[in-house]
């Protein structure tokens, strides 16, 4: 009979089987925590912007591109402007929006569950007027009486702000012929001479602003009393458009212009995931962090200049910079680890006792391959012991055959080398039982032979 003993240095399969309950428990806890501890951030978010060709619309595209790099789709929601954006946030039709300072206040923001992610840039109040030969140059707002001025569509920030400015100058609503066209058609009307002026509140990057600043026959109104406006309306600041900033070669504008400006703020609903808040603020730092016509390097984005409470995650960014993990990892991996750190700590405490359970289970599983054959060996011994004198020889022969079968199966057992002593011990015990049976078999055979010989001897004695 060919005998083969199979050994291995280590049994990965047995280790995995022994550790399976622990692994299942850990995976179950992780999956449960993944959904319950803090939901994963959504892959899509709605950003309310503004009118076509406005700064809000242009910046919205930049935010969409910045977040797309992290696997987040930003759906741009066009609107008339700040006022409509506030409504979209209130009604849940947008998750985050550009909004002009002064659009709302702290009390309303808290009631509606809104928070600021920071101020992004100043957006001056631009009043462009068509030059008229039959009308002297306009240097005071009181000279607008009777003129056709486009305030912008309702829902934008400009109409509300310009009404406040006119009221400060004692101009009543009916004294100015007001139009409510969107920015692009209003610009067409101005260039065609069908209206006398139009009002924007926008960053200078807006294409229409850039065009009008360089259009002959269109003049920008100079707010010489800008400091006074800032004292009357605290959400306004005095900014200066420097001479030559538009085109140094053509000296445009030909002089400094004083302007009044609210700040543009990124406002979010309170249920916006904190991880998305981090992404938007980081994108804001990249998009608005440079120097510009009205800002110095690093002035924006900022937690200042906003009447809306700043989101805690945004405040943390302005104080300490990006989250530590996001400085060295991808957004989704850093977010996963940040959300799961509580579970990681808990699992660390759980692994210590579990690690003491797995090794004994592994040892038991390996040794059970040997120990289970002792049951078979004991059954052989019991059969031998229970044999009656009449059937001992057939029983001994059957059990010896059974021992051969057991030995053959034992020789096929695969076991790590560190447990080989148990296997060799089993084989020696099989040999011990075999020798014992063979001894008993020999005794039983001799007794039977003697019993057969006894009658023959007696018959011979009688004959003698």
XYZ file of C-alpha atoms in Angstrom:
464
model
C 0.000 0.000 0.000
C 1.401 3.362 -0.947
C 1.274 5.791 1.928
C 1.377 9.543 1.360
C 1.463 12.159 4.104
C 0.711 15.676 2.896
C 2.105 18.615 4.847
C 2.035 22.393 4.400
C 3.749 25.163 6.293
C 0.521 27.072 6.870
C -3.162 26.559 6.075
C -4.644 29.803 4.791
C -7.960 28.112 4.082
C -8.311 26.961 7.679
C -7.361 30.383 8.975
C -9.997 32.038 6.799
C -12.643 29.558 7.909
C -11.690 30.071 11.564
C -11.750 33.843 11.155
C -14.941 33.885 9.060
C -17.320 34.757 11.939
C -15.051 37.619 12.989
C -14.716 38.874 9.412
C -18.483 38.720 8.862
C -19.057 40.615 12.113
C -16.564 43.350 11.209
C -17.898 43.744 7.654
C -21.457 43.887 8.977
C -20.562 46.579 11.492
C -18.748 48.597 8.809
C -21.653 48.394 6.359
C -24.140 49.358 9.030
C -21.993 52.273 10.112
C -21.456 53.351 6.504
C -25.182 53.994 6.142
C -26.075 55.065 9.671
C -23.121 57.001 11.096
C -23.133 59.689 8.398
C -24.638 59.278 4.913
C -22.257 59.564 2.012
C -22.308 62.900 0.175
C -24.552 62.994 -2.907
C -23.014 62.872 -6.354
C -25.142 65.744 -7.662
C -25.869 69.219 -6.323
C -27.956 72.128 -7.683
C -26.335 75.562 -7.880
C -28.563 78.584 -8.562
C -26.627 81.121 -10.622
C -28.061 84.128 -12.465
C -28.883 85.563 -15.862
C -27.120 84.664 -19.091
C -23.827 86.521 -19.564
C -23.767 87.472 -15.875
C -20.831 86.943 -13.515
C -22.901 84.443 -11.538
C -23.454 82.366 -14.687
C -19.770 82.482 -15.614
C -18.602 81.557 -12.116
C -21.204 78.794 -11.963
C -19.481 77.089 -14.905
C -16.152 77.267 -13.088
C -17.620 75.693 -9.961
C -19.166 72.924 -12.062
C -15.778 72.169 -13.627
C -13.988 72.252 -10.254
C -16.383 69.799 -8.592
C -16.557 67.563 -11.656
C -12.854 66.845 -11.066
C -13.925 65.196 -7.791
C -16.770 63.203 -9.312
C -19.558 65.574 -8.228
C -21.991 66.855 -10.872
C -23.135 70.445 -10.397
C -26.458 71.211 -12.065
C -26.646 74.928 -12.847
C -30.050 76.499 -12.218
C -30.409 79.806 -14.136
C -32.320 82.582 -12.390
C -32.983 86.294 -12.465
C -30.489 86.860 -9.653
C -30.163 87.086 -5.892
C -33.827 87.531 -5.043
C -34.915 84.533 -7.070
C -32.004 82.512 -5.751
C -33.255 83.124 -2.214
C -36.677 81.827 -3.225
C -35.143 78.757 -4.876
C -33.269 77.957 -1.679
C -36.363 78.405 0.468
C -38.445 76.153 -1.780
C -35.755 73.483 -1.973
C -35.263 73.892 -5.736
C -31.569 74.640 -5.224
C -29.027 73.372 -2.710
C -26.624 76.278 -2.942
C -26.761 79.679 -4.627
C -24.971 82.929 -5.307
C -26.534 85.744 -3.332
C -25.862 89.414 -2.939
C -25.307 90.887 0.516
C -28.365 92.745 1.711
C -30.745 90.266 0.039
C -31.688 88.806 3.405
C -30.691 89.119 7.062
C -29.497 86.888 9.875
C -32.960 86.326 11.361
C -34.507 85.224 8.066
C -31.482 83.062 7.261
C -31.789 81.225 10.569
C -35.535 80.718 10.102
C -35.016 79.291 6.623
C -32.013 77.171 7.617
C -29.509 79.008 5.421
C -25.805 79.496 6.047
C -23.026 81.322 4.266
C -19.981 79.589 2.822
C -18.207 82.925 2.659
C -18.025 86.118 0.657
C -16.600 85.622 -2.815
C -16.096 88.988 -4.454
C -17.467 92.501 -4.561
C -20.036 93.184 -7.257
C -20.360 96.934 -7.770
C -23.562 98.675 -8.702
C -22.901 99.603 -12.329
C -25.064 102.390 -13.741
C -24.398 102.761 -17.463
C -25.922 105.797 -19.190
C -26.229 106.704 -22.846
C -24.692 110.013 -23.773
C -27.314 112.509 -24.984
C -26.538 115.706 -26.798
C -29.769 117.249 -25.555
C -29.011 116.389 -21.926
C -26.118 117.601 -19.742
C -23.728 114.987 -18.312
C -25.320 113.232 -15.354
C -23.286 113.645 -12.172
C -26.088 113.290 -9.596
C -28.799 110.665 -9.341
C -31.471 113.350 -9.050
C -30.804 114.035 -12.748
C -32.324 110.640 -13.604
C -35.842 111.945 -13.113
C -37.919 111.333 -16.197
C -35.321 109.069 -17.848
C -35.916 105.495 -18.988
C -33.780 103.263 -16.807
C -33.694 99.473 -16.810
C -33.544 98.225 -13.211
C -33.390 94.565 -14.196
C -35.931 91.769 -13.761
C -37.651 91.178 -10.449
C -35.767 88.535 -8.556
C -32.397 90.075 -9.370
C -30.374 91.955 -6.776
C -30.022 95.193 -8.742
C -33.670 96.405 -8.639
C -33.910 96.135 -4.853
C -30.523 97.795 -4.303
C -31.070 100.602 -6.807
C -34.471 101.392 -5.287
C -32.765 101.804 -1.907
C -30.142 104.088 -3.472
C -32.782 106.243 -5.147
C -34.742 106.505 -1.900
C -31.633 107.807 -0.147
C -31.532 110.530 -2.809
C -35.187 111.398 -2.286
C -36.281 110.090 -5.665
C -39.714 108.498 -5.669
C -40.542 105.417 -7.687
C -42.747 107.182 -10.225
C -40.126 109.844 -10.993
C -38.029 107.387 -13.014
C -39.426 105.447 -15.952
C -38.515 101.953 -14.894
C -37.942 98.930 -17.155
C -37.521 95.334 -16.012
C -35.647 93.672 -18.854
C -33.019 91.008 -18.391
C -29.419 92.165 -18.799
C -28.813 91.064 -22.384
C -31.983 92.502 -23.984
C -31.576 95.635 -21.852
C -28.078 96.117 -23.283
C -29.489 95.784 -26.789
C -32.116 98.424 -25.979
C -29.483 100.780 -24.550
C -27.218 100.466 -27.586
C -30.223 101.015 -29.847
C -31.072 104.227 -27.971
C -34.504 103.077 -26.803
C -33.643 103.429 -23.113
C -31.357 105.925 -21.372
C -29.569 103.695 -18.899
C -29.366 100.352 -17.204
C -28.274 99.013 -13.841
C -26.185 95.931 -13.072
C -24.776 94.462 -9.900
C -22.023 92.195 -11.054
C -18.360 91.363 -10.873
C -16.323 93.019 -13.623
C -15.679 89.604 -15.219
C -19.223 89.594 -16.660
C -19.015 89.852 -20.493
C -21.638 92.625 -20.687
C -19.713 94.748 -18.174
C -16.501 94.320 -20.147
C -18.253 95.291 -23.361
C -20.083 98.358 -22.009
C -16.942 99.731 -20.374
C -15.370 99.891 -23.846
C -18.414 101.000 -25.868
C -18.231 104.572 -27.220
C -21.189 106.733 -26.217
C -21.862 104.705 -23.044
C -20.731 106.285 -19.787
C -20.352 104.789 -16.332
C -21.890 106.775 -13.470
C -19.385 107.927 -10.835
C -20.673 107.555 -7.248
C -18.731 110.420 -5.716
C -20.625 109.962 -2.450
C -19.666 106.282 -2.149
C -18.444 106.632 1.444
C -21.769 108.102 2.508
C -23.694 105.263 0.883
C -21.552 102.790 2.835
C -22.504 104.492 6.100
C -26.192 104.563 5.215
C -26.333 100.961 3.955
C -23.840 98.856 5.978
C -23.786 95.981 3.489
C -22.245 98.330 0.889
C -18.554 99.112 0.574
C -16.724 101.830 -1.312
C -14.572 100.478 -4.155
C -12.601 102.304 -6.791
C -12.288 101.442 -10.454
C -8.730 102.547 -11.240
C -7.895 104.664 -14.228
C -6.723 102.566 -17.178
C -7.733 99.208 -15.623
C -9.896 98.292 -18.632
C -7.337 99.198 -21.289
C -4.070 100.893 -20.375
C -3.188 101.589 -23.989
C -6.429 103.508 -24.616
C -6.554 104.861 -21.062
C -9.933 103.314 -20.268
C -11.410 104.576 -18.089
C -9.805 107.999 -18.342
C -10.189 108.655 -14.595
C -10.793 106.825 -11.337
C -14.417 105.907 -10.667
C -15.942 105.608 -7.213
C -18.442 102.774 -6.977
C -20.621 101.248 -4.283
C -20.632 97.495 -3.985
C -22.315 94.715 -2.065
C -20.476 91.412 -1.845
C -21.459 88.173 -3.545
C -21.930 85.322 -1.097
C -22.276 81.601 -1.538
C -25.336 80.546 0.491
C -26.342 76.931 1.170
C -29.250 75.083 2.706
C -28.545 73.590 6.120
C -28.932 70.036 4.790
C -26.072 70.401 2.304
C -23.581 67.651 3.168
C -20.565 68.954 5.064
C -18.214 67.239 2.608
C -19.772 69.227 -0.255
C -19.382 72.392 1.816
C -15.654 71.636 1.982
C -15.512 71.087 -1.778
C -17.322 74.346 -2.582
C -15.168 76.382 -0.223
C -11.989 74.884 -1.649
C -13.249 75.639 -5.155
C -14.040 79.203 -4.048
C -10.476 79.638 -2.789
C -9.168 78.490 -6.161
C -11.569 80.595 -8.253
C -11.695 83.817 -6.220
C -8.416 83.744 -4.288
C -6.383 85.793 -6.766
C -6.098 89.538 -7.116
C -8.529 91.460 -9.305
C -9.893 94.877 -10.108
C -11.310 95.347 -6.624
C -9.553 92.716 -4.492
C -6.060 91.978 -3.293
C -4.454 88.551 -3.393
C -6.070 86.323 -0.749
C -8.773 88.820 0.254
C -11.484 86.463 -0.983
C -13.137 84.134 -0.228
C -13.693 85.312 3.311
C -15.901 84.731 6.323
C -16.323 88.518 6.524
C -18.729 90.846 4.731
C -21.745 88.562 5.224
C -24.852 89.149 7.324
C -25.667 85.416 7.138
C -24.071 83.088 9.739
C -21.089 81.207 8.318
C -21.354 77.425 8.089
C -19.135 75.707 10.723
C -17.244 73.691 8.073
C -16.570 76.844 6.068
C -15.433 78.703 9.194
C -13.055 75.826 9.938
C -11.600 76.129 6.423
C -10.983 79.863 6.765
C -9.247 79.256 10.081
C -7.204 76.113 9.371
C -7.307 75.425 5.653
C -8.533 72.235 3.939
C -9.193 69.107 6.043
C -5.982 67.213 6.789
C -6.936 64.031 4.939
C -7.981 65.905 1.791
C -4.496 67.396 1.528
C -3.020 63.965 0.833
C -5.893 61.789 -0.440
C -8.634 61.884 -3.022
C -11.878 63.515 -1.936
C -13.924 60.318 -1.733
C -11.280 58.320 0.169
C -10.666 61.176 2.607
C -14.398 61.612 3.101
C -14.870 57.879 3.716
C -12.134 57.787 6.366
C -13.385 60.987 7.944
C -16.907 59.586 8.232
C -15.757 56.196 9.464
C -13.156 57.210 12.053
C -15.565 56.474 14.899
C -16.106 52.986 13.518
C -12.366 52.500 13.032
C -11.749 53.332 16.695
C -14.560 51.008 17.787
C -13.255 48.197 15.581
C -9.796 48.710 17.012
C -11.209 48.025 20.454
C -13.200 45.080 19.087
C -10.278 43.468 17.262
C -8.242 42.989 20.441
C -10.590 40.415 22.022
C -11.458 38.924 18.639
C -7.775 38.403 17.881
C -7.591 36.134 20.945
C -10.484 34.020 19.680
C -9.272 33.328 16.142
C -5.951 31.511 16.956
C -7.621 28.912 19.236
C -10.294 28.353 16.578
C -7.584 27.820 13.976
C -5.745 25.332 16.223
C -8.968 23.486 17.019
C -9.864 23.204 13.341
C -6.458 21.753 12.425
C -6.315 19.339 15.353
C -9.891 18.213 14.723
C -8.661 16.555 11.521
C -6.603 14.247 13.684
C -8.828 13.949 16.724
C -11.905 12.828 14.798
C -10.090 9.615 13.782
C -9.688 8.667 17.426
C -13.454 8.184 17.488
C -13.078 5.672 14.665
C -10.181 3.998 16.484
C -12.169 3.719 19.681
C -15.074 2.145 17.747
C -12.674 -0.546 16.477
C -11.530 -1.266 20.029
C -15.091 -1.462 21.318
C -16.041 -3.917 18.533
C -13.072 -6.070 19.473
C -13.925 -5.983 23.157
C -17.602 -6.846 22.479
C -16.784 -9.886 20.344
C -18.098 -13.204 21.730
C -15.873 -16.269 21.844
C -17.835 -17.815 18.966
C -17.266 -14.903 16.485
C -13.957 -13.431 17.680
C -11.929 -14.454 14.658
C -14.326 -12.926 12.048
C -14.618 -9.761 14.162
C -10.840 -9.437 14.510
C -10.401 -9.868 10.767
C -13.085 -7.279 9.985
C -11.589 -4.747 12.404
C -8.103 -5.231 10.998
C -9.564 -4.424 7.554
C -11.239 -1.400 9.051
C -7.911 -0.280 10.548
C -6.287 -0.521 7.126
C -9.033 1.702 5.677
C -8.631 4.213 8.499
C -4.857 4.284 7.999
C -5.282 4.831 4.274
C -7.607 7.799 4.891
C -5.346 9.233 7.586
C -2.443 9.175 5.144
C -4.420 11.484 2.851
C -4.854 14.142 5.539
C -3.222 17.519 4.737
C -1.912 19.257 7.812
C 0.564 22.091 8.597
C 4.019 20.972 9.696
C 3.607 22.534 13.117
C 0.816 20.023 13.840
C 2.567 16.973 12.372
C 3.231 15.483 15.848
C -0.496 14.874 16.287
C -0.712 13.051 12.967
C 2.306 10.845 13.736
C 0.827 10.128 17.169
C -2.407 8.973 15.531
C -0.499 6.637 13.175
C 1.409 5.116 16.090
C -1.836 4.525 17.936
C -3.308 2.848 14.862
C -0.288 0.532 14.853
C -0.745 -0.115 18.552
C -4.388 -1.133 18.089
C -3.443 -3.281 15.078
C -0.778 -5.169 17.087
C -3.219 -5.667 19.917
C -5.867 -7.105 17.601
C -3.287 -9.268 15.884
C -2.187 -10.538 19.305
C -5.780 -11.274 20.303
C -6.314 -12.866 16.904
C -3.308 -15.109 17.469
C -4.519 -16.101 20.896
C -8.019 -16.826 19.579
C -6.572 -18.869 16.721
C -4.387 -20.914 19.101
C -7.293 -21.547 21.424
C -9.433 -22.749 18.544
C -6.690 -25.068 17.335
C -6.251 -26.446 20.843
C -9.968 -27.024 21.168
C -10.009 -28.972 17.904
C -7.011 -31.055 18.951
C -8.454 -31.970 22.379
C -11.189 -34.483 21.144
C -8.659 -36.279 18.953
C -6.301 -36.804 21.910
C -9.132 -38.152 24.066
C -10.198 -40.655 21.396
C -6.658 -41.978 21.092
C -6.419 -42.481 24.843
C -9.614 -44.552 24.915
C -8.407 -46.757 22.077
C -5.201 -47.470 23.982
